[in-house]
Amino acid sequence: RGDDLVHDGDVDLAAEWFGGEVNIPVMHQVVTAQLAAARQGTHKTRTRAEVRGGGAKPWKQKGTGRARHGSTRSPQWVGGGVSHGRTPSDWSQRVNRKMRRSALRSALTDRLSGGNVVVVDRFAFDAPRTKDAVAALTALDAGPKVLLVLADFDEAAVLSVRNLGDVHTVLVDQLNTHDVLISDTVVIEEAAVALIGTGMRS
């Protein structure tokens, strides 16, 4: 059983998530896929066939001395359609569950090896108060950018850190590689440690 745990101060962390090898290529691929999936892909331009109007030939073909045109909705006209414009796209990339788990394990291992993982009994307050959240994070000696991982939704905790721009809060089933890597310190509730990876599905 000792090989299954990583000791961090007073808390034993599962080696499955905190004791693996740091696989940078896998982390890169998973983060790239995650950012690609976050793109809306709703961008759209109209082609000359979709722009309203332009059905009549602006002037006769010959005899005017001007360039010949068949429509005022050609791309070279102001108000005309766009040639080779952007169309709705699905940018998502398929990444299997094994790769996502490996990337998250690598990210958590990297943060732990740098001393940037803090496990707390519970991050909770009697009432929402930003000042109390700042004091708590300062006492934990957390870095500028903090990822707060909660075991379950706590309205007081969420509202207390909501106005702190460098603090990002996620439930443990939403924990992901990108959020871990962009944070300086990962603060995890002790009850959430055993639940890491529960939100990953094939």
C-alpha angles and dihedrals in degrees: 000000000000091000090057094062137067114206115223111176107295096348131078113218125199111258087215088075106019105031107055133105118276107248106193098182092054092048090051093050094047094047091047090052091047093052091045091052089052091062112104095213091203096125112130138174126186122243122217088267092057101044113098118248131007096115096128123071105250094224138348119290099244140026102038098090090231129112116277116256134174100189140017089220096069114123094255092060125087105253091020128127125281119249117221090359128166119282131189110288139182107225097179119128126206115243118172125230094253092058093047091051091047092050093049091047090051093049094048092045090051092051092047093049088054092051092248100125118092121185116201129187091235135336100219140133134196090237136001109278126153093202091060091050092051090050092049094049091046090052089052090052089232119179125248095273114048131187110203114200115196127194091218137354114293112182095198092052094046094048092045093060098032094097093049104095095198095051118085120190125205135166113243093252088058095052110131141173097250095055092048094050097048092051126086094207131024113208112193129184111235092237089055095056093077091048098056111129096021092116095056115105131176 
